[in-house]
mmCIF file of C-alpha atoms and ligand atoms in Angstrom:
data_model
loop_
_atom_site.group_PDB
_atom_site.id
_atom_site.type_symbol
_atom_site.label_atom_id
_atom_site.label_comp_id
_atom_site.label_asym_id
_atom_site.label_seq_id
_atom_site.Cartn_x
_atom_site.Cartn_y
_atom_site.Cartn_z
ATOM 1 C CA MET H 1 -19.203 -32.946 -51.056
ATOM 2 C CA THR H 2 -21.412 -33.044 -48.040
ATOM 3 C CA GLN H 3 -19.957 -31.039 -45.129
ATOM 4 C CA THR H 4 -17.974 -31.993 -41.859
ATOM 5 C CA TRP H 5 -17.277 -29.148 -39.095
ATOM 6 C CA SER H 6 -16.558 -28.380 -35.027
ATOM 7 C CA LEU H 7 -17.659 -25.720 -33.113
ATOM 8 C CA ARG H 8 -14.848 -22.764 -32.628
ATOM 9 C CA CYS H 9 -15.640 -20.444 -29.130
ATOM 10 C CA SER H 10 -16.603 -16.640 -30.172
ATOM 11 C CA ALA H 11 -14.685 -15.391 -27.808
ATOM 12 C CA THR H 12 -11.551 -18.108 -26.362
ATOM 13 C CA ASP H 13 -9.932 -20.749 -28.075
ATOM 14 C CA GLU H 14 -12.715 -23.604 -26.542
ATOM 15 C CA THR H 15 -13.511 -25.852 -29.339
ATOM 16 C CA HIS H 16 -16.148 -28.645 -28.821
ATOM 17 C CA ASP H 17 -16.998 -31.313 -32.138
ATOM 18 C CA ALA H 18 -20.450 -30.232 -33.390
ATOM 19 C CA SER H 19 -22.247 -33.732 -32.040
ATOM 20 C CA GLY H 20 -25.192 -33.808 -30.214
ATOM 21 C CA LEU H 21 -27.546 -29.811 -28.432
ATOM 22 C CA PRO H 22 -24.898 -27.669 -28.587
ATOM 23 C CA THR H 23 -25.621 -24.455 -26.368
ATOM 24 C CA VAL H 24 -22.802 -22.242 -25.567
ATOM 25 C CA SER H 25 -19.377 -22.361 -24.382
ATOM 26 C CA SER H 26 -17.546 -22.214 -21.497
ATOM 27 C CA ALA H 27 -17.190 -19.024 -21.692
ATOM 28 C CA GLY H 28 -20.797 -18.750 -22.693
ATOM 29 C CA GLU H 29 -20.404 -16.997 -24.894
ATOM 30 C CA PRO H 30 -21.959 -18.809 -28.738
ATOM 31 C CA TRP H 31 -20.372 -21.492 -31.105
ATOM 32 C CA PHE H 32 -19.171 -20.424 -34.535
ATOM 33 C CA VAL H 33 -19.644 -22.807 -36.496
ATOM 34 C CA CYS H 34 -15.496 -23.927 -38.700
ATOM 35 C CA TYR H 35 -15.521 -25.988 -41.623
ATOM 36 C CA ASP H 36 -12.940 -28.853 -42.646
ATOM 37 C CA THR H 37 -13.438 -27.457 -46.145
ATOM 38 C CA PHE H 38 -14.933 -24.896 -48.260
ATOM 39 C CA PRO H 39 -16.442 -25.793 -51.291
ATOM 40 C CA ASP H 40 -14.277 -25.747 -54.599
ATOM 41 C CA PRO H 41 -15.804 -22.095 -56.778
ATOM 42 C CA SER H 42 -15.946 -25.018 -59.591
ATOM 43 C CA LEU H 43 -19.981 -25.811 -57.682
ATOM 44 C CA LYS H 44 -21.370 -21.718 -59.036
ATOM 45 C CA ALA H 45 -21.897 -23.695 -63.028
ATOM 46 C CA ALA H 46 -23.460 -26.430 -60.363
ATOM 47 C CA LEU H 47 -26.367 -24.482 -58.822
ATOM 48 C CA ALA H 48 -27.800 -23.155 -62.107
ATOM 49 C CA THR H 49 -29.987 -26.315 -61.350
ATOM 50 C CA ARG H 50 -30.871 -25.652 -58.373
ATOM 51 C CA PRO H 51 -33.599 -24.412 -56.825
ATOM 52 C CA TRP H 52 -34.047 -21.409 -55.186
ATOM 53 C CA ASP H 53 -34.099 -21.604 -52.072
ATOM 54 C CA MET H 54 -31.388 -21.231 -49.364
ATOM 55 C CA TRP H 55 -30.099 -25.074 -49.962
ATOM 56 C CA ARG H 56 -29.580 -24.061 -52.842
ATOM 57 C CA TYR H 57 -26.339 -23.586 -50.599
ATOM 58 C CA ARG H 58 -25.950 -26.914 -48.455
ATOM 59 C CA GLU H 59 -22.301 -27.472 -48.884
ATOM 60 C CA TRP H 60 -21.871 -24.219 -47.151
ATOM 61 C CA MET H 61 -23.894 -25.611 -45.062
ATOM 62 C CA PRO H 62 -24.118 -27.555 -41.400
ATOM 63 C CA LEU H 63 -25.151 -30.989 -43.027
ATOM 64 C CA ALA H 64 -23.813 -34.435 -43.617
ATOM 65 C CA GLN H 65 -23.948 -37.004 -46.362
ATOM 66 C CA GLY H 66 -27.324 -38.065 -46.192
ATOM 67 C CA GLU H 67 -29.062 -35.873 -44.408
ATOM 68 C CA GLU H 68 -32.242 -33.666 -45.046
ATOM 69 C CA PRO H 69 -32.971 -30.222 -44.284
ATOM 70 C CA VAL H 70 -36.544 -29.497 -42.506
ATOM 71 C CA ASN H 71 -37.132 -26.525 -45.164
ATOM 72 C CA LEU H 72 -40.340 -24.576 -46.209
ATOM 73 C CA GLY H 73 -38.199 -22.819 -49.442
ATOM 74 C CA GLU H 74 -37.294 -20.364 -46.745
ATOM 75 C CA GLY H 75 -33.805 -18.184 -48.741
ATOM 76 C CA GLY H 76 -34.142 -16.896 -52.081
ATOM 77 C CA THR H 77 -36.006 -13.903 -52.177
ATOM 78 C CA PRO H 78 -35.385 -10.827 -54.296
ATOM 79 C CA MET H 79 -33.148 -7.454 -55.069
ATOM 80 C CA LEU H 80 -35.735 -4.757 -55.623
ATOM 81 C CA ARG H 81 -33.371 -1.818 -56.626
ATOM 82 C CA VAL H 82 -35.877 1.666 -55.908
ATOM 83 C CA GLY H 83 -35.492 3.613 -58.273
ATOM 84 C CA SER H 84 -37.023 7.075 -56.056
ATOM 85 C CA VAL H 85 -34.961 6.270 -53.272
ATOM 86 C CA GLU H 86 -31.566 6.422 -55.952
ATOM 87 C CA ALA H 87 -33.108 9.477 -56.882
ATOM 88 C CA GLU H 88 -33.969 11.184 -53.833
ATOM 89 C CA LEU H 89 -30.258 10.709 -52.458
ATOM 90 C CA GLY H 90 -28.658 10.410 -55.860
ATOM 91 C CA LEU H 91 -27.530 7.376 -55.388
ATOM 92 C CA GLU H 92 -26.384 5.838 -58.208
ATOM 93 C CA THR H 93 -27.447 1.862 -57.029
ATOM 94 C CA VAL H 94 -30.247 0.554 -54.058
ATOM 95 C CA TRP H 95 -31.623 -2.286 -53.264
ATOM 96 C CA VAL H 96 -33.513 -3.558 -50.835
ATOM 97 C CA LYS H 97 -33.189 -7.913 -49.798
ATOM 98 C CA ASP H 98 -37.370 -8.293 -49.383
ATOM 99 C CA GLU H 99 -36.568 -11.181 -46.543
ATOM 100 C CA GLY H 100 -40.451 -10.561 -45.455
ATOM 101 C CA GLN H 101 -40.904 -12.921 -48.822
ATOM 102 C CA ASN H 102 -39.841 -15.457 -46.751
ATOM 103 C CA PRO H 103 -42.406 -18.268 -45.444
ATOM 104 C CA CYS H 104 -44.008 -16.622 -42.652
ATOM 105 C CA GLY H 105 -43.192 -12.772 -43.602
ATOM 106 C CA SER H 106 -39.274 -12.561 -42.187
ATOM 107 C CA PHE H 107 -35.700 -13.811 -42.187
ATOM 108 C CA LYS H 108 -36.204 -14.813 -38.714
ATOM 109 C CA ALA H 109 -37.119 -18.467 -40.755
ATOM 110 C CA ARG H 110 -33.723 -18.860 -42.361
ATOM 111 C CA GLY H 111 -31.903 -19.393 -38.559
ATOM 112 C CA LEU H 112 -34.963 -21.551 -37.729
ATOM 113 C CA SER H 113 -34.930 -23.766 -41.166
ATOM 114 C CA ALA H 114 -30.817 -24.106 -39.633
ATOM 115 C CA ALA H 115 -31.132 -24.851 -35.998
ATOM 116 C CA VAL H 116 -34.284 -26.441 -36.335
ATOM 117 C CA THR H 117 -32.522 -29.053 -38.779
ATOM 118 C CA ARG H 118 -29.429 -29.910 -36.626
ATOM 119 C CA ALA H 119 -31.827 -30.326 -33.729
ATOM 120 C CA THR H 120 -33.862 -32.741 -35.320
ATOM 121 C CA LEU H 121 -31.660 -34.843 -36.299
ATOM 122 C CA ALA H 122 -29.621 -34.491 -32.879
ATOM 123 C CA GLY H 123 -33.018 -36.183 -31.488
ATOM 124 C CA ALA H 124 -34.941 -32.970 -29.860
ATOM 125 C CA THR H 125 -38.601 -33.042 -30.241
ATOM 126 C CA SER H 126 -39.613 -29.749 -28.523
ATOM 127 C CA PHE H 127 -38.075 -26.335 -28.896
ATOM 128 C CA THR H 128 -38.385 -23.347 -27.432
ATOM 129 C CA CYS H 129 -37.692 -19.474 -27.748
ATOM 130 C CA PRO H 130 -38.425 -15.883 -26.464
ATOM 131 C CA THR H 131 -39.611 -13.412 -29.282
ATOM 132 C CA ALA H 132 -40.906 -10.281 -30.077
ATOM 133 C CA GLY H 133 -42.457 -11.661 -32.387
ATOM 134 C CA ASN H 134 -41.090 -13.348 -35.691
ATOM 135 C CA ALA H 135 -38.622 -16.118 -34.529
ATOM 136 C CA GLY H 136 -41.842 -17.265 -32.529
ATOM 137 C CA VAL H 137 -43.296 -16.797 -34.995
ATOM 138 C CA ALA H 138 -41.248 -19.564 -37.212
ATOM 139 C CA LEU H 139 -40.186 -21.378 -34.685
ATOM 140 C CA SER H 140 -43.379 -22.389 -34.178
ATOM 141 C CA ALA H 141 -44.075 -23.198 -38.534
ATOM 142 C CA TYR H 142 -40.514 -25.544 -38.716
ATOM 143 C CA GLY H 143 -41.588 -27.131 -35.499
ATOM 144 C CA GLN H 144 -45.158 -28.059 -37.299
ATOM 145 C CA ARG H 145 -43.115 -29.192 -39.663
ATOM 146 C CA ALA H 146 -40.018 -31.171 -37.596
ATOM 147 C CA GLY H 147 -43.237 -33.125 -36.077
ATOM 148 C CA ALA H 148 -41.740 -31.201 -32.920
ATOM 149 C CA ARG H 149 -43.915 -29.412 -29.451
ATOM 150 C CA VAL H 150 -42.975 -25.626 -29.694
ATOM 151 C CA ARG H 151 -43.181 -22.761 -26.400
ATOM 152 C CA VAL H 152 -42.975 -19.866 -27.441
ATOM 153 C CA TYR H 153 -42.512 -16.281 -24.901
ATOM 154 C CA ALA H 154 -43.317 -13.535 -25.827
ATOM 155 C CA PRO H 155 -43.775 -9.943 -24.551
ATOM 156 C CA LYS H 156 -47.887 -9.079 -24.220
ATOM 157 C CA SER H 157 -46.762 -5.731 -26.607
ATOM 158 C CA THR H 158 -46.102 -8.209 -29.623
ATOM 159 C CA PRO H 159 -48.284 -7.481 -32.208
ATOM 160 C CA PRO H 160 -51.865 -8.762 -32.198
ATOM 161 C CA ARG H 161 -51.068 -10.202 -35.575
ATOM 162 C CA ILE H 162 -48.076 -12.709 -35.172
ATOM 163 C CA LEU H 163 -49.710 -13.963 -32.662
ATOM 164 C CA GLU H 164 -51.884 -14.859 -34.516
ATOM 165 C CA GLN H 165 -49.849 -16.757 -36.372
ATOM 166 C CA ILE H 166 -47.851 -18.319 -33.740
ATOM 167 C CA ARG H 167 -51.103 -19.851 -32.766
ATOM 168 C CA LEU H 168 -52.001 -20.683 -35.873
ATOM 169 C CA PHE H 169 -49.519 -22.643 -36.847
ATOM 170 C CA GLY H 170 -50.214 -24.373 -32.854
ATOM 171 C CA ALA H 171 -47.482 -23.089 -30.482
ATOM 172 C CA ASP H 172 -47.616 -23.639 -26.995
ATOM 173 C CA LEU H 173 -48.193 -18.822 -26.685
ATOM 174 C CA ARG H 174 -46.973 -17.822 -23.614
ATOM 175 C CA LEU H 175 -47.799 -13.821 -23.246
ATOM 176 C CA LEU H 176 -45.598 -12.279 -20.531
ATOM 177 C CA ASP H 177 -45.687 -8.534 -19.059
ATOM 178 C CA GLY H 178 -42.227 -6.818 -19.835
ATOM 179 C CA HIS H 179 -39.696 -7.693 -22.020
ATOM 180 C CA ILE H 180 -37.175 -9.805 -24.391
ATOM 181 C CA GLY H 181 -35.246 -9.975 -21.842
ATOM 182 C CA ASP H 182 -37.764 -11.204 -19.248
ATOM 183 C CA CYS H 183 -39.266 -13.828 -21.773
ATOM 184 C CA GLY H 184 -35.387 -15.150 -22.221
ATOM 185 C CA LYS H 185 -35.516 -16.055 -18.471
ATOM 186 C CA ALA H 186 -38.463 -17.963 -19.287
ATOM 187 C CA ALA H 187 -37.799 -19.417 -21.453
ATOM 188 C CA ARG H 188 -34.136 -20.629 -20.335
ATOM 189 C CA ALA H 189 -35.632 -21.799 -16.775
ATOM 190 C CA TYR H 190 -38.484 -23.793 -19.217
ATOM 191 C CA ALA H 191 -35.490 -25.580 -21.354
ATOM 192 C CA ALA H 192 -33.495 -26.323 -18.471
ATOM 193 C CA GLU H 193 -36.274 -28.358 -16.982
ATOM 194 C CA SER H 194 -37.923 -30.048 -19.916
ATOM 195 C CA SER H 195 -36.301 -31.582 -23.050
ATOM 196 C CA ALA H 196 -36.857 -28.479 -24.700
ATOM 197 C CA VAL H 197 -34.111 -27.258 -26.880
ATOM 198 C CA ASP H 198 -33.987 -23.494 -26.571
ATOM 199 C CA VAL H 199 -33.121 -21.893 -29.873
ATOM 200 C CA SER H 200 -32.561 -18.442 -28.586
ATOM 201 C CA THR H 201 -30.312 -16.209 -30.664
ATOM 202 C CA LEU H 202 -27.042 -16.839 -30.437
ATOM 203 C CA ARG H 203 -27.610 -19.487 -27.762
ATOM 204 C CA GLU H 204 -27.329 -22.911 -30.363
ATOM 205 C CA PRO H 205 -24.633 -21.996 -33.112
ATOM 206 C CA TYR H 206 -26.703 -22.926 -36.246
ATOM 207 C CA ARG H 207 -29.324 -19.123 -36.300
ATOM 208 C CA ILE H 208 -25.838 -18.004 -37.308
ATOM 209 C CA GLU H 209 -25.688 -20.249 -40.263
ATOM 210 C CA GLY H 210 -28.971 -20.538 -41.781
ATOM 211 C CA LYS H 211 -28.417 -16.588 -41.851
ATOM 212 C CA LYS H 212 -25.079 -16.576 -43.549
ATOM 213 C CA THR H 213 -27.110 -17.335 -46.437
ATOM 214 C CA MET H 214 -28.152 -13.478 -46.647
ATOM 215 C CA GLY H 215 -24.918 -12.706 -47.656
ATOM 216 C CA ILE H 216 -24.323 -15.166 -49.977
ATOM 217 C CA GLU H 217 -27.379 -14.987 -51.854
ATOM 218 C CA ILE H 218 -26.862 -11.047 -52.110
ATOM 219 C CA ALA H 219 -23.061 -12.241 -53.722
ATOM 220 C CA GLU H 220 -24.323 -15.283 -56.177
ATOM 221 C CA GLN H 221 -27.130 -12.296 -56.537
ATOM 222 C CA LEU H 222 -25.219 -9.874 -57.742
ATOM 223 C CA GLY H 223 -22.607 -12.400 -60.724
ATOM 224 C CA TRP H 224 -20.314 -13.381 -56.567
ATOM 225 C CA THR H 225 -19.620 -9.047 -56.464
ATOM 226 C CA LEU H 226 -20.353 -7.423 -53.478
ATOM 227 C CA PRO H 227 -22.749 -4.105 -52.602
ATOM 228 C CA ASP H 228 -20.367 -1.357 -51.221
ATOM 229 C CA CYS H 229 -22.964 -0.543 -47.945
ATOM 230 C CA ILE H 230 -25.575 -2.645 -46.648
ATOM 231 C CA ILE H 231 -27.509 -2.233 -44.171
ATOM 232 C CA TYR H 232 -28.948 -3.724 -41.619
ATOM 233 C CA PRO H 233 -31.922 -3.062 -38.756
ATOM 234 C CA THR H 234 -30.285 -4.489 -35.664
ATOM 235 C CA GLY H 235 -31.300 -6.927 -32.867
ATOM 236 C CA GLY H 236 -30.307 -9.202 -31.840
ATOM 237 C CA GLY H 237 -27.386 -8.916 -34.883
ATOM 238 C CA THR H 238 -27.485 -12.676 -36.195
ATOM 239 C CA GLY H 239 -28.170 -11.242 -39.505
ATOM 240 C CA LEU H 240 -25.050 -8.894 -39.345
ATOM 241 C CA ILE H 241 -22.889 -11.572 -38.037
ATOM 242 C CA GLY H 242 -23.657 -14.051 -40.136
ATOM 243 C CA MET H 243 -22.768 -12.200 -43.083
ATOM 244 C CA TRP H 244 -20.021 -11.689 -42.106
ATOM 245 C CA LYS H 245 -18.230 -14.778 -41.412
ATOM 246 C CA ALA H 246 -20.503 -15.363 -44.861
ATOM 247 C CA PHE H 247 -18.264 -12.761 -46.324
ATOM 248 C CA GLY H 248 -15.133 -14.134 -45.181
ATOM 249 C CA GLU H 249 -15.687 -17.911 -46.453
ATOM 250 C CA LEU H 250 -16.544 -16.918 -50.092
ATOM 251 C CA ALA H 251 -13.040 -14.633 -50.225
ATOM 252 C CA GLU H 252 -10.772 -17.334 -48.394
ATOM 253 C CA ALA H 253 -13.444 -20.348 -50.541
ATOM 254 C CA GLY H 254 -11.908 -17.886 -52.982
ATOM 255 C CA TRP H 255 -15.634 -17.076 -54.521
ATOM 256 C CA ILE H 256 -15.498 -13.795 -54.177
ATOM 257 C CA GLU H 257 -12.655 -11.128 -54.402
ATOM 258 C CA GLY H 258 -11.888 -7.342 -54.083
ATOM 259 C CA PRO H 259 -13.099 -4.485 -50.996
ATOM 260 C CA MET H 260 -15.833 -6.058 -48.880
ATOM 261 C CA PRO H 261 -18.535 -4.074 -47.461
ATOM 262 C CA ARG H 262 -19.227 -1.696 -45.223
ATOM 263 C CA MET H 263 -21.683 -3.097 -43.167
ATOM 264 C CA TYR H 264 -23.216 -0.972 -41.181
ATOM 265 C CA SER H 265 -25.659 -1.509 -38.261
ATOM 266 C CA VAL H 266 -29.362 0.549 -37.337
ATOM 267 C CA GLN H 267 -31.482 0.347 -34.402
ATOM 268 C CA SER H 268 -33.745 2.609 -32.994
ATOM 269 C CA THR H 269 -33.731 5.857 -30.319
ATOM 270 C CA GLY H 270 -35.738 3.757 -27.948
ATOM 271 C CA CYS H 271 -33.281 1.251 -28.145
ATOM 272 C CA ALA H 272 -30.097 1.342 -29.557
ATOM 273 C CA PRO H 273 -27.281 -0.453 -27.245
ATOM 274 C CA VAL H 274 -25.102 -0.696 -30.348
ATOM 275 C CA VAL H 275 -24.602 2.486 -31.552
ATOM 276 C CA LYS H 276 -24.255 3.654 -27.643
ATOM 277 C CA ALA H 277 -21.515 0.787 -27.153
ATOM 278 C CA PHE H 278 -19.981 2.210 -30.701
ATOM 279 C CA GLU H 279 -20.195 5.376 -30.069
ATOM 280 C CA ALA H 280 -18.103 5.322 -27.246
ATOM 281 C CA GLY H 281 -15.195 3.040 -28.930
ATOM 282 C CA ALA H 282 -16.038 0.192 -26.380
ATOM 283 C CA THR H 283 -15.587 -3.121 -27.045
ATOM 284 C CA ALA H 284 -19.117 -4.594 -25.338
ATOM 285 C CA THR H 285 -22.561 -3.645 -25.330
ATOM 286 C CA GLU H 286 -24.530 -2.326 -22.176
ATOM 287 C CA PRO H 287 -28.094 -3.018 -20.799
ATOM 288 C CA TRP H 288 -30.372 -0.091 -22.432
ATOM 289 C CA PRO H 289 -33.085 0.342 -19.176
ATOM 290 C CA ASP H 290 -36.193 1.022 -20.897
ATOM 291 C CA PRO H 291 -36.715 -0.269 -24.182
ATOM 292 C CA GLN H 292 -38.849 1.051 -26.146
ATOM 293 C CA THR H 293 -40.182 0.764 -29.879
ATOM 294 C CA LYS H 294 -42.424 0.058 -32.290
ATOM 295 C CA ALA H 295 -39.976 -1.629 -34.632
ATOM 296 C CA ALA H 296 -40.300 -5.146 -32.145
ATOM 297 C CA GLY H 297 -36.890 -6.994 -33.957
ATOM 298 C CA LEU H 298 -35.197 -4.063 -32.135
ATOM 299 C CA GLN H 299 -36.270 -4.324 -28.925
ATOM 300 C CA VAL H 300 -32.827 -6.373 -27.221
ATOM 301 C CA PRO H 301 -31.996 -3.783 -25.166
ATOM 302 C CA ALA H 302 -28.739 -6.325 -23.664
ATOM 303 C CA PRO H 303 -27.999 -8.905 -27.058
ATOM 304 C CA LEU H 304 -26.024 -11.224 -26.550
ATOM 305 C CA GLY H 305 -23.920 -11.175 -29.826
ATOM 306 C CA GLY H 306 -21.962 -7.430 -28.855
ATOM 307 C CA LYS H 307 -19.392 -8.398 -28.737
ATOM 308 C CA MET H 308 -19.269 -10.283 -32.733
ATOM 309 C CA MET H 309 -21.482 -7.122 -33.461
ATOM 310 C CA LEU H 310 -19.224 -4.082 -32.810
ATOM 311 C CA ARG H 311 -16.543 -6.235 -33.795
ATOM 312 C CA VAL H 312 -18.125 -6.231 -37.970
ATOM 313 C CA LEU H 313 -18.903 -2.404 -37.367
ATOM 314 C CA GLU H 314 -15.367 -2.442 -36.725
ATOM 315 C CA GLU H 315 -13.231 -5.154 -39.036
ATOM 316 C CA SER H 316 -16.204 -3.820 -42.203
ATOM 317 C CA GLY H 317 -15.432 0.089 -41.824
ATOM 318 C CA GLY H 318 -18.893 0.919 -41.299
ATOM 319 C CA LYS H 319 -21.050 2.729 -38.159
ATOM 320 C CA ALA H 320 -24.033 2.432 -35.760
ATOM 321 C CA LEU H 321 -26.691 5.294 -35.484
ATOM 322 C CA ALA H 322 -30.224 4.369 -34.242
ATOM 323 C CA VAL H 323 -33.449 6.334 -36.019
ATOM 324 C CA PRO H 324 -36.522 8.043 -34.494
ATOM 325 C CA ASP H 325 -39.206 5.481 -34.559
ATOM 326 C CA GLU H 326 -41.508 7.751 -36.469
ATOM 327 C CA ALA H 327 -38.948 8.445 -39.147
ATOM 328 C CA LEU H 328 -38.988 4.873 -39.605
ATOM 329 C CA GLU H 329 -42.346 4.597 -40.311
ATOM 330 C CA ASN H 330 -42.044 6.936 -42.353
ATOM 331 C CA ALA H 331 -39.438 5.786 -44.386
ATOM 332 C CA ALA H 332 -41.650 1.883 -44.102
ATOM 333 C CA ALA H 333 -44.934 3.815 -45.168
ATOM 334 C CA ARG H 334 -42.857 5.571 -48.319
ATOM 335 C CA LEU H 335 -40.659 1.858 -49.732
ATOM 336 C CA ALA H 336 -45.168 0.743 -49.777
ATOM 337 C CA GLY H 337 -47.359 3.839 -50.918
ATOM 338 C CA ARG H 338 -43.501 4.417 -53.821
ATOM 339 C CA GLU H 339 -42.650 1.537 -54.637
ATOM 340 C CA GLY H 340 -45.188 -0.998 -53.281
ATOM 341 C CA ILE H 341 -42.286 -3.128 -50.911
ATOM 342 C CA ASP H 342 -44.451 -3.959 -47.953
ATOM 343 C CA THR H 343 -42.188 -3.611 -45.683
ATOM 344 C CA CYS H 344 -41.572 -3.598 -42.023
ATOM 345 C CA PRO H 345 -40.500 -0.930 -39.696
ATOM 346 C CA GLU H 346 -37.368 -1.908 -38.706
ATOM 347 C CA GLY H 347 -37.070 -2.584 -42.762
ATOM 348 C CA GLY H 348 -38.480 1.189 -42.887
ATOM 349 C CA ALA H 349 -35.068 1.852 -40.759
ATOM 350 C CA ALA H 350 -32.886 0.540 -43.173
ATOM 351 C CA LEU H 351 -33.777 3.460 -45.205
ATOM 352 C CA ALA H 352 -33.949 5.818 -42.727
ATOM 353 C CA ALA H 353 -30.361 5.182 -42.203
ATOM 354 C CA LEU H 354 -30.086 5.530 -45.272
ATOM 355 C CA ALA H 355 -30.407 8.813 -46.222
ATOM 356 C CA ALA H 356 -29.148 9.863 -42.624
ATOM 357 C CA LEU H 357 -26.277 8.601 -43.880
ATOM 358 C CA VAL H 358 -25.372 10.238 -47.227
ATOM 359 C CA LYS H 359 -26.182 13.464 -45.131
ATOM 360 C CA ASP H 360 -23.055 13.268 -43.250
ATOM 361 C CA GLY H 361 -21.650 12.160 -45.875
ATOM 362 C CA SER H 362 -21.166 7.925 -44.791
ATOM 363 C CA VAL H 363 -21.963 7.225 -47.929
ATOM 364 C CA GLY H 364 -21.338 8.527 -51.472
ATOM 365 C CA PRO H 365 -23.181 8.484 -55.282
ATOM 366 C CA SER H 366 -21.388 5.972 -56.319
ATOM 367 C CA ASP H 367 -21.383 3.362 -53.478
ATOM 368 C CA SER H 368 -24.151 0.123 -53.949
ATOM 369 C CA VAL H 369 -25.332 0.019 -51.640
ATOM 370 C CA VAL H 370 -28.219 -3.191 -50.149
ATOM 371 C CA LEU H 371 -30.982 -1.982 -47.754
ATOM 372 C CA PHE H 372 -32.339 -5.068 -46.098
ATOM 373 C CA ASN H 373 -36.373 -5.194 -45.202
ATOM 374 C CA THR H 374 -36.282 -7.846 -42.672
ATOM 375 C CA GLY H 375 -39.816 -9.091 -42.071
ATOM 376 C CA ALA H 376 -42.811 -7.900 -43.818
ATOM 377 C CA GLY H 377 -45.187 -4.728 -42.262
ATOM 378 C CA TRP H 378 -48.691 -6.609 -42.462
ATOM 379 C CA LEU H 379 -47.456 -8.822 -39.793
ATOM 380 C CA TYR H 380 -47.275 -5.434 -38.284
ATOM 381 C CA ARG H 381 -51.096 -4.654 -38.934
HETATM 382 C C1 PLP O 1 -35.731 -10.058 -34.633
HETATM 383 C C2 PLP O 1 -35.212 -9.407 -36.174
HETATM 384 C C3 PLP O 1 -35.088 -8.511 -36.466
HETATM 385 C C4 PLP O 1 -32.926 -8.723 -35.830
HETATM 386 O O1 PLP O 1 -32.422 -9.649 -36.358
HETATM 387 P P1 PLP O 1 -30.947 -10.302 -35.471
HETATM 388 O O2 PLP O 1 -30.366 -10.481 -37.185
HETATM 389 O O3 PLP O 1 -31.813 -10.938 -34.579
HETATM 390 O O4 PLP O 1 -30.734 -8.627 -35.552
HETATM 391 C C5 PLP O 1 -35.130 -6.931 -37.524
HETATM 392 N N1 PLP O 1 -36.460 -7.462 -37.644
HETATM 393 C C6 PLP O 1 -37.123 -7.776 -37.943
HETATM 394 C C7 PLP O 1 -38.711 -7.738 -38.766
HETATM 395 C C8 PLP O 1 -36.695 -8.781 -36.887
HETATM 396 O O5 PLP O 1 -38.203 -9.694 -36.696
#
């Protein structure tokens, strides 16, 4: 079986066919990929013979008959039990989903593999995006893999090792004063005046489909069951939105049963637009005036997917919470020093959030928990 699909606006009833290089809907909102059918649960058995990368789920992905993805072995990352965390917090089961083991050192590989695949199949030979770091590394690598040109806009404050990786993969790197929002404007302007495809978060429909595979993968790794809680360091929100889409599709197709996980979104107190909106009971985020955090992936002051993230948190019965930079850095150091897992600061944020959620009673002793480490720590040093 291969897929056919169309696009549906995430906010209105507008639909669009899947051809060409779609951006956002006429309402300016992100598109969602809507598949015509889902694969039958009997496919589970056939997965056993496939390589452990995200394209093992190709029947769940935007790939038509005869098409091949642009890939570097992304996905198939381990779920690591963290016994010292379980003991310290009095919990039965805590895993770290270690996305730092992806190509290019972060889960951005999944989204960019999917986006570059679709755009290349539609004829694109040039790409651009704004980046707080890891998206730029991944786009540079997948762009090279596809034989395309890449221009990346990053804030000057981006960790130097990440900038080195972007240069290593041969991208045209433009450093700007300001934050990712300013870089986004520059990337859009460049895309408008050239043939470059802008693969900014949620400004094309397919990065979500790549991130969706994190949800399918967790389900498969847990024997087609889901954990009680997922704690996810949130910037643009593609992972949160993508995993929730995965769980909905898997349930609809009869691949999984039972309750859905509670989704918890963690941000830094220095940039927490989702937390602020969630706590106010709002349905949309407001731009965060002066974003400041060492967790570069969380420094997204005005996420385009704000409304969708808030919907996921509400539907799943989870919530959003912020932790200070000092706490997320200490938590990252703890996972390295006690468990040998080299997490990025954003991954540390997930552990710091778990401690807070246990303390306030949101997470109880028998809840099974997946913490997302979204990238490798060495990129930040
Ligand atoms: C991009 C990024 C994030 C934020 O991811 P979203 O899915 O856009 O919310 C978190 N951590 C790291 C390391 C990142 O690179």
